[in-house]
């Protein structure tokens, strides 16, 4: 895998990124160590985490993922220089008061969160520091529509950028990014950065997979023209695109135990919609018709898309990691890509 540049920054990463949000919930520290060792061995040098992880989010596991990564880095002298490390500051509370009081995300909040992440990660610098979700009200996480009546923003984008600039100037952050963003947000962050000489966003981490291609409806043009890279998360649709739910269903005792969708909190989210499973079953069937596994089809779709800078894969075992990395060699024919588009036309984006 050749390295790719994130946006117009000087940060070079592998085109596959190790997502770590399962560490500390589904994955023990011992298992996480084995996964990180294997990822680095196979050339994946880009790892993504966040202050709010592990997930599903709860007070008891807040910061657990970063802590595990920090323990791994401390136990592997020299490893930090080999890893491009990304983390995120949580946006406004979203029902998680253990992250911070109130509903906003002030400059002081951003600084405190970054310093907390640095401590847990046992590092002096975060290579890519991202805003996990916008401080303002946006359609995200299954909410389809923007509603100005729900706007409660307290910290302007300009102030957020100024605060991120402070962290960059102090050497605590190399580059900045966004997550769960909209075209307006990306344009505004870039406009203000260019106008005031502030850090330019290098990337946006948004969902992108066969059952959620909402990125293809404006965000792709926005980020291509502005030179901002996509970090595609949930490329397997929280497991729906692996085929593991094709027979069992999504909820109750039928859902495979230990999987993301066996958690009631996840079942209530966008990925738990019956329409999402129905669409996923058709993509999974398409994969099998062409001699591929569902995982190979779903990952190859992201791996080979011009829209994607790096694809974030989340795993719970070394075996899953190897399966996902082995899919790097899969090429999709024009016939398969045409059939994928036909299914999207029919089922749209039920995981949006």
Coordinates of C-alpha atoms in Angstrom, one line a residue:
X1 CA 0.0 0.0 0.0
X2 CA 1.4 3.4 -1.0
X3 CA 1.0 6.3 1.4
X4 CA -1.6 8.9 0.7
X5 CA -1.5 12.6 1.7
X6 CA -4.4 13.9 3.9
X7 CA -5.7 16.9 2.0
X8 CA -3.1 19.6 1.6
X9 CA -1.3 18.8 4.9
X10 CA 2.1 17.1 5.3
X11 CA 0.5 14.1 7.0
X12 CA 1.1 10.9 5.0
X13 CA -1.0 7.8 6.0
X14 CA -1.7 4.3 4.8
X15 CA -4.9 4.0 2.7
X16 CA -6.3 1.7 5.4
X17 CA -6.8 3.0 8.9
X18 CA -7.1 1.0 12.1
X19 CA -10.3 2.0 13.9
X20 CA -10.0 1.4 17.6
X21 CA -13.4 2.2 19.1
X22 CA -14.0 -1.4 20.1
X23 CA -10.9 -1.4 22.4
X24 CA -12.1 -1.4 26.0
X25 CA -15.6 -2.7 25.3
X26 CA -15.7 -5.6 22.9
X27 CA -11.9 -6.0 22.8
X28 CA -9.7 -6.5 25.9
X29 CA -6.4 -4.7 26.3
X30 CA -4.6 -8.0 25.6
X31 CA -6.5 -8.5 22.3
X32 CA -6.1 -4.9 21.4
X33 CA -2.3 -5.2 21.7
X34 CA -2.3 -8.2 19.4
X35 CA -4.4 -6.3 16.8
X36 CA -2.1 -3.3 16.9
X37 CA 1.0 -5.4 16.6
X38 CA -0.5 -7.2 13.6
X39 CA -1.7 -3.9 11.9
X40 CA 1.7 -2.4 12.1
X41 CA 3.3 -5.6 10.9
X42 CA 1.1 -5.5 7.8
X43 CA 1.8 -1.9 6.9
X44 CA -1.2 -0.1 8.5
X45 CA 0.4 2.9 10.1
X46 CA -2.7 5.1 10.6
X47 CA -4.8 4.6 13.7
X48 CA -8.0 6.5 14.7
X49 CA -9.4 6.9 18.1
X50 CA -11.4 9.5 20.1
X51 CA -11.8 10.7 23.7
X52 CA -15.4 9.3 23.9
X53 CA -14.3 5.8 23.0
X54 CA -15.0 2.9 23.7
X55 CA -18.4 2.4 22.1
X56 CA -21.2 2.0 22.8
X57 CA -20.4 5.1 24.8
X58 CA -20.8 5.0 28.6
X59 CA -19.2 6.7 31.6
X60 CA -17.4 3.6 32.6
X61 CA -15.4 3.3 29.4
X62 CA -14.9 7.0 28.6
X63 CA -11.2 7.3 27.5
X64 CA -10.6 3.6 27.7
X65 CA -9.6 3.2 24.1
X66 CA -7.0 6.0 24.3
X67 CA -5.7 4.5 27.5
X68 CA -5.1 1.1 25.9
X69 CA -3.3 2.7 23.0
X70 CA -1.2 4.7 25.4
X71 CA -0.3 1.5 27.3
X72 CA 0.7 -0.2 24.0
X73 CA 2.8 2.8 22.9
X74 CA 4.6 2.8 26.3
X75 CA 5.3 -0.9 26.0
X76 CA 6.7 -0.6 22.4
X77 CA 9.7 1.8 22.5
X78 CA 10.0 3.4 19.1
X79 CA 6.5 2.5 18.0
X80 CA 5.2 6.0 18.3
X81 CA 7.4 7.2 15.4
X82 CA 5.9 4.5 13.2
X83 CA 2.2 5.4 13.8
X84 CA 0.2 8.3 12.5
X85 CA -2.2 8.9 15.4
X86 CA -5.6 10.5 15.0
X87 CA -8.0 11.4 17.8
X88 CA -11.1 13.5 18.3
X89 CA -12.6 16.1 20.6
X90 CA -16.3 15.2 21.3
X91 CA -18.8 17.8 20.2
X92 CA -21.7 19.0 22.4
X93 CA -22.9 16.4 24.9
X94 CA -25.4 14.4 23.0
X95 CA -26.6 12.9 26.3
X96 CA -23.1 12.1 27.6
X97 CA -22.6 14.4 30.6
X98 CA -19.5 12.5 31.7
X99 CA -17.6 14.1 28.8
X100 CA -18.4 17.7 29.8
X101 CA -21.2 19.7 31.5
X102 CA -23.5 21.8 29.3
X103 CA -24.4 21.6 25.7
X104 CA -21.6 23.5 24.1
X105 CA -18.0 23.0 23.1
X106 CA -16.0 26.0 24.1
X107 CA -12.3 26.9 23.4
X108 CA -11.5 25.7 26.9
X109 CA -13.3 22.4 26.3
X110 CA -11.3 21.8 23.1
X111 CA -8.0 22.5 24.9
X112 CA -8.9 20.4 28.0
X113 CA -10.0 17.5 25.8
X114 CA -6.8 17.6 23.7
X115 CA -4.7 17.6 26.8
X116 CA -6.6 14.7 28.3
X117 CA -6.1 12.7 25.1
X118 CA -2.4 13.4 25.1
X119 CA -2.1 12.1 28.7
X120 CA -4.1 9.0 28.0
X121 CA -2.2 8.3 24.7
X122 CA 1.1 8.9 26.5
X123 CA 2.3 11.1 23.6
X124 CA 3.4 14.6 23.1
X125 CA 1.6 15.2 19.8
X126 CA -1.6 14.1 18.0
X127 CA -1.0 13.9 14.3
X128 CA -4.6 14.5 13.3
X129 CA -7.0 16.1 15.7
X130 CA -10.6 16.1 14.6
X131 CA -13.9 17.6 15.8
X132 CA -16.0 14.4 16.3
X133 CA -19.2 16.1 15.4
X134 CA -20.2 19.7 14.7
X135 CA -20.8 22.1 17.6
X136 CA -23.8 23.4 15.7
X137 CA -27.0 21.5 14.9
X138 CA -26.6 19.4 11.7
X139 CA -28.4 16.4 10.1
X140 CA -26.2 13.5 11.3
X141 CA -26.4 10.1 13.1
X142 CA -29.7 9.2 11.5
X143 CA -31.3 12.6 11.6
X144 CA -32.0 13.4 7.9
X145 CA -33.0 17.1 8.0
X146 CA -31.5 20.4 9.1
X147 CA -33.9 22.2 11.4
X148 CA -32.8 25.9 12.2
X149 CA -35.3 25.8 15.2
X150 CA -32.9 23.4 16.9
X151 CA -29.8 25.5 16.6
X152 CA -28.1 26.1 19.9
X153 CA -24.5 26.9 18.8
X154 CA -22.4 28.7 21.3
X155 CA -18.9 28.7 19.8
X156 CA -18.4 30.0 16.3
X157 CA -16.4 28.0 13.7
X158 CA -13.9 30.9 13.7
X159 CA -13.3 30.5 17.4
X160 CA -13.0 26.7 17.1
X161 CA -10.3 27.2 14.4
X162 CA -8.5 29.7 16.5
X163 CA -8.3 27.2 19.3
X164 CA -7.1 24.4 17.0
X165 CA -4.5 26.9 15.7
X166 CA -3.3 27.4 19.3
X167 CA -2.8 23.6 19.7
X168 CA -0.9 23.4 16.4
X169 CA 1.3 26.4 17.4
X170 CA 2.1 24.7 20.7
X171 CA 3.2 21.5 18.9
X172 CA 0.4 19.4 20.4
X173 CA -1.4 18.8 17.1
X174 CA 0.1 18.5 13.6
X175 CA -3.1 18.7 11.4
X176 CA -6.8 19.2 12.0
X177 CA -9.9 17.5 10.7
X178 CA -13.6 17.2 10.9
X179 CA -16.1 14.4 11.3
X180 CA -19.8 13.9 10.6
X181 CA -19.7 17.2 8.7
X182 CA -21.8 18.8 5.9
X183 CA -20.8 20.7 2.8
X184 CA -21.6 24.0 4.6
X185 CA -19.3 23.1 7.5
X186 CA -16.4 22.1 5.3
X187 CA -16.7 25.2 3.1
X188 CA -16.8 27.5 6.2
X189 CA -13.9 25.9 7.9
X190 CA -11.8 26.2 4.7
X191 CA -13.0 29.7 4.0
X192 CA -12.1 31.0 7.5
X193 CA -8.8 29.2 7.5
X194 CA -7.8 30.8 4.2
X195 CA -9.1 34.2 5.2
X196 CA -7.4 34.4 8.6
X197 CA -4.3 32.2 8.1
X198 CA -5.6 29.4 10.4
X199 CA -5.1 25.6 10.0
X200 CA -6.8 24.2 7.0
X201 CA -8.8 21.0 7.5
X202 CA -7.0 18.0 6.1
X203 CA -9.8 15.5 6.2
X204 CA -13.4 14.7 7.0
X205 CA -14.4 11.5 8.7
X206 CA -17.9 10.6 7.6
X207 CA -19.8 7.3 7.1
X208 CA -19.3 5.8 3.7
X209 CA -20.4 2.3 2.6
X210 CA -22.8 0.6 0.3
X211 CA -25.8 1.3 2.5
X212 CA -24.8 4.9 3.2
X213 CA -23.5 6.8 0.2
X214 CA -24.8 10.2 1.3
X215 CA -21.3 11.5 0.8
X216 CA -21.9 11.1 -3.0
X217 CA -24.5 13.8 -2.9
X218 CA -22.5 17.0 -2.6
X219 CA -19.7 16.2 -0.1
X220 CA -17.7 14.4 -2.8
X221 CA -17.6 17.5 -5.0
X222 CA -17.1 19.8 -2.0
X223 CA -14.1 17.9 -0.7
X224 CA -12.6 17.2 -4.1
X225 CA -12.6 20.8 -5.1
X226 CA -11.4 22.0 -1.7
X227 CA -8.6 19.4 -1.4
X228 CA -10.0 17.7 1.7
X229 CA -9.7 13.9 2.1
X230 CA -12.4 11.5 3.1
X231 CA -11.8 9.1 6.0
X232 CA -14.5 6.6 5.4
X233 CA -15.9 5.0 8.5
X234 CA -18.3 2.1 8.9
X235 CA -17.4 0.7 5.5
X236 CA -19.1 -2.6 6.6
X237 CA -22.2 -0.9 7.9
X238 CA -21.5 -2.0 11.5
X239 CA -21.3 -5.6 10.2
X240 CA -24.5 -5.6 8.0
X241 CA -22.3 -5.8 4.9
X242 CA -20.4 -8.9 6.2
X243 CA -23.4 -11.2 5.9
X244 CA -23.4 -12.0 9.6
X245 CA -27.0 -10.7 10.0
X246 CA -28.4 -12.1 6.8
X247 CA -30.2 -15.0 8.5
X248 CA -30.3 -14.0 12.1
X249 CA -31.9 -10.6 11.9
X250 CA -31.0 -7.5 13.9
X251 CA -32.6 -7.5 17.3
X252 CA -33.3 -9.6 20.4
X253 CA -31.8 -13.0 20.9
X254 CA -31.5 -13.5 17.2
X255 CA -28.7 -11.0 16.9
X256 CA -25.3 -12.7 17.2
X257 CA -24.1 -12.0 20.7
X258 CA -21.0 -9.8 21.1
X259 CA -21.6 -8.0 17.9
X260 CA -22.2 -4.3 17.7
X261 CA -25.9 -4.8 16.9
X262 CA -26.4 -7.0 19.9
X263 CA -26.2 -3.8 22.0
X264 CA -29.7 -2.2 22.4
X265 CA -28.3 1.3 22.1
X266 CA -26.9 0.4 18.6
X267 CA -30.1 -1.3 17.5
X268 CA -31.9 2.0 17.9
X269 CA -29.5 3.8 15.6
X270 CA -29.5 4.1 11.8
X271 CA -27.8 0.8 11.3
X272 CA -30.6 -1.0 13.2
X273 CA -33.3 0.0 10.7
X274 CA -35.0 -2.9 9.0
X275 CA -34.5 -1.1 5.6
X276 CA -30.7 -1.1 6.2
X277 CA -30.7 -4.9 6.7
X278 CA -32.9 -5.4 3.7
X279 CA -30.6 -3.4 1.4
X280 CA -27.5 -5.1 2.9
X281 CA -28.8 -8.5 2.1
X282 CA -29.1 -7.6 -1.6
X283 CA -25.5 -6.3 -1.7
X284 CA -24.3 -9.4 0.1
X285 CA -26.1 -11.6 -2.4
X286 CA -24.5 -9.6 -5.3
X287 CA -21.1 -10.3 -3.8
X288 CA -21.8 -14.0 -3.7
X289 CA -23.1 -14.0 -7.3
X290 CA -19.7 -12.8 -8.4
X291 CA -17.6 -15.2 -6.3
X292 CA -16.8 -12.6 -3.6
X293 CA -17.5 -12.5 0.1
X294 CA -19.8 -9.7 1.3
X295 CA -16.8 -8.2 3.2
X296 CA -14.7 -8.2 0.0
X297 CA -17.3 -6.4 -2.0
X298 CA -18.0 -3.8 0.7
X299 CA -14.4 -3.0 1.4
X300 CA -13.2 -3.1 -2.2
X301 CA -16.0 -0.5 -3.0
X302 CA -14.3 1.9 -0.5
X303 CA -10.7 0.9 -1.1
X304 CA -10.9 1.6 -4.8
X305 CA -13.1 4.7 -4.7
X306 CA -11.4 8.0 -5.9
X307 CA -13.4 9.7 -3.1
X308 CA -11.7 7.9 -0.3
X309 CA -8.3 8.9 1.1
X310 CA -8.3 6.2 3.8
X311 CA -10.8 3.6 4.9
X312 CA -11.3 3.0 8.6
X313 CA -11.7 -0.6 9.6
X314 CA -12.8 -1.6 13.0
X315 CA -12.2 -5.2 14.1
X316 CA -12.5 -7.4 17.2
X317 CA -9.8 -10.0 16.4
X318 CA -6.6 -10.5 14.5
X319 CA -8.5 -12.8 12.2
X320 CA -11.0 -10.1 11.3
X321 CA -8.1 -7.7 10.7
X322 CA -6.4 -10.1 8.3
X323 CA -9.6 -10.7 6.4
X324 CA -10.2 -6.9 6.0
X325 CA -6.6 -6.3 4.9
X326 CA -6.6 -9.2 2.5
X327 CA -9.5 -7.5 0.7
X328 CA -7.1 -4.8 -0.4
X329 CA -6.2 -6.9 -3.5
X330 CA -9.8 -7.2 -4.7
X331 CA -10.8 -5.3 -7.9
X332 CA -14.4 -4.8 -8.8
X333 CA -15.4 -5.0 -12.4
X334 CA -17.4 -2.4 -14.2
X335 CA -20.3 -4.9 -14.3
X336 CA -20.3 -5.2 -10.5
X337 CA -20.0 -1.4 -10.1
X338 CA -23.0 -0.9 -12.4
X339 CA -25.0 -3.4 -10.4
X340 CA -24.0 -1.7 -7.2
X341 CA -25.3 1.6 -8.5
X342 CA -28.6 -0.1 -9.6
X343 CA -29.1 -1.3 -6.1
X344 CA -28.4 2.1 -4.7
X345 CA -31.0 3.6 -7.0
X346 CA -33.5 1.1 -5.6
X347 CA -32.7 1.2 -1.9
X348 CA -31.0 4.6 -1.6
X349 CA -29.1 5.2 1.7
X350 CA -31.0 3.4 4.6
X351 CA -27.9 3.7 6.8
X352 CA -27.8 7.4 6.6

